[in-house]
Amino acid sequence: MNHWLVKSEPFKYSWEKFNKDGRTFWDGVRNYQARNNLREMKEGDLVLFYHSNDGKNVVGIAKVVKEFYQDPTTSDPNWVVVDLVPVQSLAKPVSLEQIKAEESLKDISLVRQGRLSVMPLKATEFDKILEMGS
C-alpha cells in the first residue's frame, strides 16, 4: 500500500463536504507531477486530506476506491482523476506549522513543494502525521 496527501481549498471542496458526499472523484489537477502521482495511486491506498490556503491543516484520512481514469471535467486526455472515499477525521487537525517543526517531516513534498496538490508520503511520514493528529 502507498500513502498520499491531497490538498483542497476548503471553500472549493472541504473535508465536511467530502464527508457529506461520501465519495468523490479528485478532479482539477492540472500539474503534470500531481497528475503522475494520481496515476500511481492504487485501490486501497490511504490519503491524507489537507485544507490548503485557508486553515493549512491535515484534517482527515481518505481511501482510493477507483484507480485513475479520464477526468470527466475535460476532454483533454492528459488529465485524470481517482475516486476517493472519506475514512475518518483526525481527532485534531495537524497544521503546516506543526509539520514544518517536526524534524522527521522536513523532507516531505508539503514542505519542499508547497504548490504541489497531490503528493506521495512514506509510511513513516503518514504514520507520524496521524500520531500528531490523535
Backbone as JSON Lines, residues from 0, in Angstrom:
{"i":0,"aa":"M","n":[0.84,-1.18,0.0],"ca":[0.0,0.0,0.0],"c":[0.88,1.24,0.0]}
{"i":1,"aa":"N","n":[0.45,2.23,-0.76],"ca":[1.14,3.52,-0.77],"c":[0.33,4.54,0.03]}
{"i":2,"aa":"H","n":[0.97,5.63,0.36],"ca":[0.34,6.7,1.14],"c":[0.51,8.01,0.4]}
{"i":3,"aa":"W","n":[-0.51,8.87,0.52],"ca":[-0.56,10.09,-0.27],"c":[-1.09,11.23,0.58]}
{"i":4,"aa":"L","n":[-0.95,12.44,0.05],"ca":[-1.6,13.62,0.61],"c":[-2.19,14.39,-0.56]}
{"i":5,"aa":"V","n":[-3.45,14.79,-0.43],"ca":[-4.1,15.65,-1.43],"c":[-4.52,16.95,-0.74]}
{"i":6,"aa":"K","n":[-4.49,18.01,-1.52],"ca":[-4.82,19.34,-0.99],"c":[-6.07,19.87,-1.67]}
{"i":7,"aa":"S","n":[-6.9,20.53,-0.87],"ca":[-8.08,21.2,-1.4],"c":[-8.32,22.47,-0.6]}
{"i":8,"aa":"E","n":[-8.67,23.51,-1.29],"ca":[-9.06,24.74,-0.6],"c":[-10.45,24.5,-0.03]}
{"i":9,"aa":"P","n":[-10.63,24.72,1.28],"ca":[-11.91,24.37,1.9],"c":[-13.12,25.08,1.29]}
{"i":10,"aa":"F","n":[-12.93,26.29,0.74],"ca":[-14.08,26.97,0.13],"c":[-14.46,26.33,-1.2]}
{"i":11,"aa":"K","n":[-13.53,25.56,-1.81],"ca":[-13.83,24.87,-3.06],"c":[-14.38,23.47,-2.79]}
{"i":12,"aa":"Y","n":[-13.69,22.72,-1.93],"ca":[-14.15,21.38,-1.56],"c":[-13.56,21.04,-0.2]}
{"i":13,"aa":"S","n":[-14.41,21.09,0.8],"ca":[-13.96,20.91,2.19],"c":[-14.08,19.45,2.62]}
{"i":14,"aa":"W","n":[-13.39,19.13,3.69],"ca":[-13.5,17.82,4.32],"c":[-14.95,17.55,4.72]}
{"i":15,"aa":"E","n":[-15.64,18.57,5.22],"ca":[-17.03,18.41,5.63],"c":[-17.91,18.05,4.42]}
{"i":16,"aa":"K","n":[-17.7,18.73,3.3],"ca":[-18.47,18.44,2.08],"c":[-18.16,17.03,1.59]}
{"i":17,"aa":"F","n":[-16.88,16.67,1.62],"ca":[-16.45,15.32,1.2],"c":[-17.16,14.26,2.04]}
{"i":18,"aa":"N","n":[-17.22,14.46,3.35],"ca":[-17.91,13.51,4.22],"c":[-19.4,13.43,3.91]}
{"i":19,"aa":"K","n":[-19.99,14.58,3.62],"ca":[-21.42,14.62,3.27],"c":[-21.66,13.87,1.95]}
{"i":20,"aa":"D","n":[-20.77,14.08,0.97],"ca":[-20.9,13.41,-0.33],"c":[-20.65,11.91,-0.21]}
{"i":21,"aa":"G","n":[-19.7,11.52,0.65],"ca":[-19.39,10.11,0.84],"c":[-18.45,9.5,-0.19]}
{"i":22,"aa":"R","n":[-18.26,10.17,-1.32],"ca":[-17.37,9.71,-2.38],"c":[-17.21,10.86,-3.36]}
{"i":23,"aa":"T","n":[-16.02,10.95,-3.95],"ca":[-15.81,11.97,-4.97],"c":[-14.72,11.52,-5.93]}
{"i":24,"aa":"F","n":[-14.72,12.1,-7.13],"ca":[-13.55,11.93,-7.99],"c":[-12.67,13.16,-7.79]}
{"i":25,"aa":"W","n":[-11.36,12.95,-7.73],"ca":[-10.42,14.02,-7.43],"c":[-10.02,14.69,-8.73]}
{"i":26,"aa":"D","n":[-10.71,15.78,-9.07],"ca":[-10.51,16.44,-10.36],"c":[-9.81,17.78,-10.2]}
{"i":27,"aa":"G","n":[-9.57,18.42,-11.31],"ca":[-8.99,19.76,-11.31],"c":[-7.48,19.78,-11.27]}
{"i":28,"aa":"V","n":[-6.84,18.61,-11.27],"ca":[-5.37,18.56,-11.23],"c":[-4.84,18.93,-12.61]}
{"i":29,"aa":"R","n":[-4.05,20.01,-12.66],"ca":[-3.51,20.48,-13.93],"c":[-2.0,20.71,-13.84]}
{"i":30,"aa":"N","n":[-1.37,19.9,-13.05],"ca":[0.09,19.91,-12.9],"c":[0.54,18.49,-13.24]}
{"i":31,"aa":"Y","n":[1.57,18.38,-14.09],"ca":[1.97,17.06,-14.57],"c":[2.5,16.17,-13.46]}
{"i":32,"aa":"Q","n":[3.24,16.72,-12.51],"ca":[3.76,15.91,-11.42],"c":[2.61,15.38,-10.55]}
{"i":33,"aa":"A","n":[1.65,16.25,-10.24],"ca":[0.49,15.83,-9.46],"c":[-0.32,14.79,-10.25]}
{"i":34,"aa":"R","n":[-0.49,15.0,-11.55],"ca":[-1.21,14.04,-12.41],"c":[-0.51,12.68,-12.38]}
{"i":35,"aa":"N","n":[0.82,12.69,-12.49],"ca":[1.56,11.44,-12.45],"c":[1.37,10.73,-11.11]}
{"i":36,"aa":"N","n":[1.27,11.51,-10.03],"ca":[1.01,10.92,-8.72],"c":[-0.38,10.27,-8.69]}
{"i":37,"aa":"L","n":[-1.39,10.92,-9.29],"ca":[-2.72,10.32,-9.37],"c":[-2.65,8.98,-10.12]}
{"i":38,"aa":"R","n":[-1.86,8.94,-11.16],"ca":[-1.73,7.7,-11.95],"c":[-1.09,6.57,-11.15]}
{"i":39,"aa":"E","n":[-0.31,6.93,-10.14],"ca":[0.37,5.92,-9.31],"c":[-0.52,5.39,-8.18]}
{"i":40,"aa":"M","n":[-1.61,6.07,-7.89],"ca":[-2.49,5.65,-6.8],"c":[-3.16,4.33,-7.14]}
{"i":41,"aa":"K","n":[-3.22,3.46,-6.13],"ca":[-3.85,2.15,-6.3],"c":[-5.04,2.02,-5.35]}
{"i":42,"aa":"E","n":[-6.01,1.21,-5.75],"ca":[-7.16,0.96,-4.92],"c":[-6.69,0.46,-3.55]}
{"i":43,"aa":"G","n":[-7.23,1.07,-2.49],"ca":[-6.85,0.72,-1.13],"c":[-5.8,1.62,-0.52]}
{"i":44,"aa":"D","n":[-5.1,2.41,-1.34],"ca":[-4.11,3.35,-0.8],"c":[-4.81,4.36,0.12]}
{"i":45,"aa":"L","n":[-4.1,4.76,1.17],"ca":[-4.63,5.75,2.11],"c":[-4.1,7.14,1.76]}
{"i":46,"aa":"V","n":[-4.95,8.15,2.0],"ca":[-4.68,9.52,1.55],"c":[-5.02,10.49,2.68]}
{"i":47,"aa":"L","n":[-4.07,11.36,3.02],"ca":[-4.37,12.44,3.96],"c":[-5.03,13.58,3.21]}
{"i":48,"aa":"F","n":[-6.04,14.17,3.79],"ca":[-6.79,15.28,3.2],"c":[-6.34,16.56,3.89]}
{"i":49,"aa":"Y","n":[-5.8,17.48,3.11],"ca":[-5.21,18.72,3.62],"c":[-6.0,19.92,3.14]}
{"i":50,"aa":"H","n":[-6.41,20.78,4.06],"ca":[-7.04,22.05,3.7],"c":[-5.93,23.06,3.41]}
{"i":51,"aa":"S","n":[-5.85,23.51,2.17],"ca":[-4.81,24.48,1.79],"c":[-5.35,25.9,1.86]}
{"i":52,"aa":"N","n":[-4.43,26.83,1.81],"ca":[-4.7,28.27,1.84],"c":[-5.42,28.72,3.11]}
{"i":53,"aa":"D","n":[-6.66,28.32,3.29],"ca":[-7.42,28.71,4.48],"c":[-7.4,27.54,5.47]}
{"i":54,"aa":"G","n":[-6.67,27.68,6.54],"ca":[-6.58,26.62,7.52],"c":[-5.22,25.97,7.55]}
{"i":55,"aa":"K","n":[-4.76,25.49,6.39],"ca":[-3.46,24.82,6.27],"c":[-3.3,23.72,7.31]}
{"i":56,"aa":"N","n":[-4.23,22.76,7.26],"ca":[-4.25,21.65,8.21],"c":[-4.56,20.33,7.51]}
{"i":57,"aa":"V","n":[-3.91,19.26,7.96],"ca":[-4.37,17.91,7.61],"c":[-5.57,17.64,8.52]}
{"i":58,"aa":"V","n":[-6.7,17.29,7.91],"ca":[-7.94,17.16,8.69],"c":[-8.55,15.76,8.67]}
{"i":59,"aa":"G","n":[-8.13,14.9,7.74],"ca":[-8.76,13.59,7.68],"c":[-8.0,12.6,6.83]}
{"i":60,"aa":"I","n":[-8.54,11.37,6.83],"ca":[-7.98,10.26,6.06],"c":[-9.03,9.8,5.06]}
{"i":61,"aa":"A","n":[-8.58,9.6,3.82],"ca":[-9.44,9.06,2.77],"c":[-8.8,7.8,2.22]}
{"i":62,"aa":"K","n":[-9.54,7.12,1.35],"ca":[-9.02,5.92,0.71],"c":[-9.34,5.95,-0.78]}
{"i":63,"aa":"V","n":[-8.4,5.46,-1.59],"ca":[-8.62,5.33,-3.03],"c":[-9.52,4.12,-3.26]}
{"i":64,"aa":"V","n":[-10.65,4.35,-3.94],"ca":[-11.57,3.25,-4.24],"c":[-11.69,2.97,-5.74]}
{"i":65,"aa":"K","n":[-11.13,3.85,-6.56],"ca":[-11.09,3.59,-8.01],"c":[-9.82,4.24,-8.55]}
{"i":66,"aa":"E","n":[-9.04,3.45,-9.28],"ca":[-7.79,3.95,-9.84],"c":[-8.06,4.89,-11.01]}
{"i":67,"aa":"F","n":[-7.0,5.53,-11.5],"ca":[-7.14,6.66,-12.43],"c":[-7.93,6.32,-13.69]}
{"i":68,"aa":"Y","n":[-8.67,7.36,-14.12],"ca":[-9.4,7.32,-15.38],"c":[-9.52,8.76,-15.89]}
{"i":69,"aa":"Q","n":[-9.98,8.92,-17.11],"ca":[-10.09,10.23,-17.75],"c":[-10.89,11.2,-16.88]}
{"i":70,"aa":"D","n":[-10.35,12.39,-16.67],"ca":[-11.05,13.44,-15.92],"c":[-12.32,13.81,-16.67]}
{"i":71,"aa":"P","n":[-13.5,13.57,-16.08],"ca":[-14.75,13.86,-16.78],"c":[-15.05,15.35,-16.95]}
{"i":72,"aa":"T","n":[-14.24,16.21,-16.31],"ca":[-14.48,17.65,-16.44],"c":[-13.76,18.27,-17.63]}
{"i":73,"aa":"T","n":[-12.99,17.44,-18.38],"ca":[-12.27,17.96,-19.54],"c":[-12.18,16.87,-20.6]}
{"i":74,"aa":"S","n":[-12.11,17.28,-21.86],"ca":[-11.92,16.31,-22.94],"c":[-10.43,16.09,-23.23]}
{"i":75,"aa":"D","n":[-9.56,16.83,-22.56],"ca":[-8.12,16.68,-22.75],"c":[-7.66,15.36,-22.13]}
{"i":76,"aa":"P","n":[-7.13,14.43,-22.93],"ca":[-6.76,13.12,-22.41],"c":[-5.54,13.13,-21.48]}
{"i":77,"aa":"N","n":[-4.9,14.28,-21.32],"ca":[-3.74,14.38,-20.42],"c":[-4.12,14.32,-18.95]}
{"i":78,"aa":"W","n":[-5.39,14.58,-18.62],"ca":[-5.77,14.75,-17.22],"c":[-6.63,13.6,-16.73]}
{"i":79,"aa":"V","n":[-6.35,13.16,-15.52],"ca":[-7.03,12.0,-14.94],"c":[-7.55,12.32,-13.54]}
{"i":80,"aa":"V","n":[-8.4,11.45,-13.03],"ca":[-8.93,11.54,-11.67],"c":[-8.83,10.16,-11.03]}
{"i":81,"aa":"V","n":[-8.97,10.12,-9.72],"ca":[-9.19,8.88,-8.97],"c":[-10.42,9.11,-8.1]}
{"i":82,"aa":"D","n":[-11.05,8.04,-7.67],"ca":[-12.18,8.15,-6.76],"c":[-11.69,7.92,-5.34]}
{"i":83,"aa":"L","n":[-12.15,8.78,-4.44],"ca":[-11.8,8.71,-3.03],"c":[-13.06,8.64,-2.18]}
{"i":84,"aa":"V","n":[-12.95,7.97,-1.03],"ca":[-14.0,7.99,-0.01],"c":[-13.36,8.43,1.3]}
{"i":85,"aa":"P","n":[-14.12,9.14,2.14],"ca":[-13.59,9.5,3.46],"c":[-13.54,8.28,4.37]}
{"i":86,"aa":"V","n":[-12.49,8.22,5.2],"ca":[-12.35,7.12,6.16],"c":[-12.62,7.63,7.57]}
{"i":87,"aa":"Q","n":[-11.89,8.67,7.97],"ca":[-12.14,9.25,9.29],"c":[-11.49,10.61,9.42]}
{"i":88,"aa":"S","n":[-12.06,11.41,10.29],"ca":[-11.48,12.72,10.63],"c":[-10.37,12.5,11.64]}
{"i":89,"aa":"L","n":[-9.37,13.37,11.61],"ca":[-8.35,13.34,12.66],"c":[-8.97,13.91,13.94]}
{"i":90,"aa":"A","n":[-8.55,13.41,15.08],"ca":[-9.06,13.91,16.37],"c":[-8.78,15.41,16.49]}
{"i":91,"aa":"K","n":[-7.61,15.82,16.02],"ca":[-7.28,17.25,15.97],"c":[-6.5,17.52,14.7]}
{"i":92,"aa":"P","n":[-6.8,18.61,14.0],"ca":[-6.08,18.95,12.77],"c":[-4.58,19.11,13.04]}
{"i":93,"aa":"V","n":[-3.78,18.74,12.05],"ca":[-2.33,18.9,12.14],"c":[-1.94,20.04,11.2]}
{"i":94,"aa":"S","n":[-1.42,21.11,11.76],"ca":[-1.14,22.31,10.98],"c":[0.17,22.2,10.22]}
{"i":95,"aa":"L","n":[0.27,23.01,9.18],"ca":[1.51,23.1,8.42],"c":[2.66,23.51,9.33]}
{"i":96,"aa":"E","n":[2.39,24.41,10.25],"ca":[3.44,24.84,11.2],"c":[3.95,23.66,12.02]}
{"i":97,"aa":"Q","n":[3.05,22.81,12.5],"ca":[3.45,21.62,13.26],"c":[4.28,20.67,12.4]}
{"i":98,"aa":"I","n":[3.85,20.49,11.16],"ca":[4.57,19.61,10.24],"c":[5.97,20.15,9.98]}
{"i":99,"aa":"K","n":[6.08,21.44,9.73],"ca":[7.39,22.05,9.48],"c":[8.31,21.95,10.7]}
{"i":100,"aa":"A","n":[7.72,21.97,11.9],"ca":[8.51,21.92,13.14],"c":[8.96,20.5,13.47]}
{"i":101,"aa":"E","n":[8.38,19.5,12.83],"ca":[8.72,18.1,13.11],"c":[9.89,17.66,12.24]}
{"i":102,"aa":"E","n":[11.01,17.37,12.87],"ca":[12.25,17.02,12.16],"c":[12.05,15.87,11.17]}
{"i":103,"aa":"S","n":[11.28,14.86,11.55],"ca":[11.11,13.68,10.68],"c":[10.26,13.98,9.44]}
{"i":104,"aa":"L","n":[9.65,15.16,9.38],"ca":[8.81,15.52,8.23],"c":[9.42,16.63,7.37]}
{"i":105,"aa":"K","n":[10.65,17.0,7.64],"ca":[11.25,18.16,6.96],"c":[11.42,17.97,5.46]}
{"i":106,"aa":"D","n":[11.42,16.72,4.99],"ca":[11.65,16.48,3.57],"c":[10.39,16.15,2.77]}
{"i":107,"aa":"I","n":[9.21,16.19,3.4],"ca":[8.01,15.84,2.64],"c":[7.68,16.94,1.63]}
{"i":108,"aa":"S","n":[7.0,16.54,0.58],"ca":[6.67,17.48,-0.5],"c":[5.82,18.64,-0.03]}
{"i":109,"aa":"L","n":[5.0,18.44,0.99],"ca":[4.18,19.53,1.51],"c":[5.06,20.7,1.97]}
{"i":110,"aa":"V","n":[6.24,20.39,2.47],"ca":[7.18,21.41,2.92],"c":[8.07,21.88,1.77]}
{"i":111,"aa":"R","n":[8.57,20.94,0.97],"ca":[9.52,21.27,-0.09],"c":[8.86,21.82,-1.36]}
{"i":112,"aa":"Q","n":[7.66,21.36,-1.69],"ca":[6.97,21.78,-2.91],"c":[5.56,22.23,-2.54]}
{"i":113,"aa":"G","n":[5.47,23.36,-1.92],"ca":[4.22,23.83,-1.34],"c":[3.05,23.93,-2.29]}
{"i":114,"aa":"R","n":[3.3,24.05,-3.59],"ca":[2.19,24.22,-4.52],"c":[1.7,22.9,-5.13]}
{"i":115,"aa":"L","n":[2.41,21.81,-4.87],"ca":[2.01,20.52,-5.4],"c":[0.74,20.02,-4.69]}
{"i":116,"aa":"S","n":[-0.27,19.62,-5.46],"ca":[-1.58,19.3,-4.87],"c":[-1.81,17.82,-4.58]}
{"i":117,"aa":"V","n":[-1.0,16.95,-5.16],"ca":[-1.1,15.51,-4.92],"c":[0.32,15.0,-4.75]}
{"i":118,"aa":"M","n":[0.61,14.4,-3.58],"ca":[2.0,14.01,-3.32],"c":[2.08,12.7,-2.57]}
{"i":119,"aa":"P","n":[3.15,11.94,-2.81],"ca":[3.35,10.7,-2.07],"c":[3.91,10.99,-0.68]}
{"i":120,"aa":"L","n":[3.65,10.09,0.24],"ca":[4.25,10.12,1.58],"c":[4.82,8.74,1.87]}
{"i":121,"aa":"K","n":[5.9,8.71,2.61],"ca":[6.41,7.44,3.11],"c":[5.46,6.99,4.23]}
{"i":122,"aa":"A","n":[5.41,5.68,4.46],"ca":[4.55,5.14,5.52],"c":[4.89,5.78,6.87]}
{"i":123,"aa":"T","n":[6.17,6.01,7.13],"ca":[6.58,6.6,8.41],"c":[6.09,8.04,8.53]}
{"i":124,"aa":"E","n":[6.09,8.78,7.42],"ca":[5.6,10.17,7.42],"c":[4.1,10.2,7.64]}
{"i":125,"aa":"F","n":[3.39,9.33,6.94],"ca":[1.94,9.21,7.09],"c":[1.6,8.91,8.55]}
{"i":126,"aa":"D","n":[2.28,7.91,9.1],"ca":[2.02,7.5,10.49],"c":[2.35,8.6,11.48]}
{"i":127,"aa":"K","n":[3.41,9.36,11.23],"ca":[3.79,10.45,12.14],"c":[2.69,11.52,12.16]}
{"i":128,"aa":"I","n":[2.17,11.86,10.99],"ca":[1.12,12.87,10.92],"c":[-0.15,12.37,11.64]}
{"i":129,"aa":"L","n":[-0.46,11.09,11.47],"ca":[-1.61,10.51,12.19],"c":[-1.39,10.58,13.7]}
{"i":130,"aa":"E","n":[-0.19,10.26,14.12],"ca":[0.15,10.33,15.55],"c":[-0.02,11.77,16.06]}
{"i":131,"aa":"M","n":[0.42,12.74,15.29],"ca":[0.3,14.14,15.68],"c":[-1.17,14.58,15.76]}
{"i":132,"aa":"G","n":[-2.03,13.94,14.97],"ca":[-3.45,14.31,14.94],"c":[-4.33,13.5,15.87]}
{"i":133,"aa":"S","n":[-3.71,12.64,16.69],"ca":[-4.53,11.79,17.58],"c":[-4.65,12.39,18.97]}
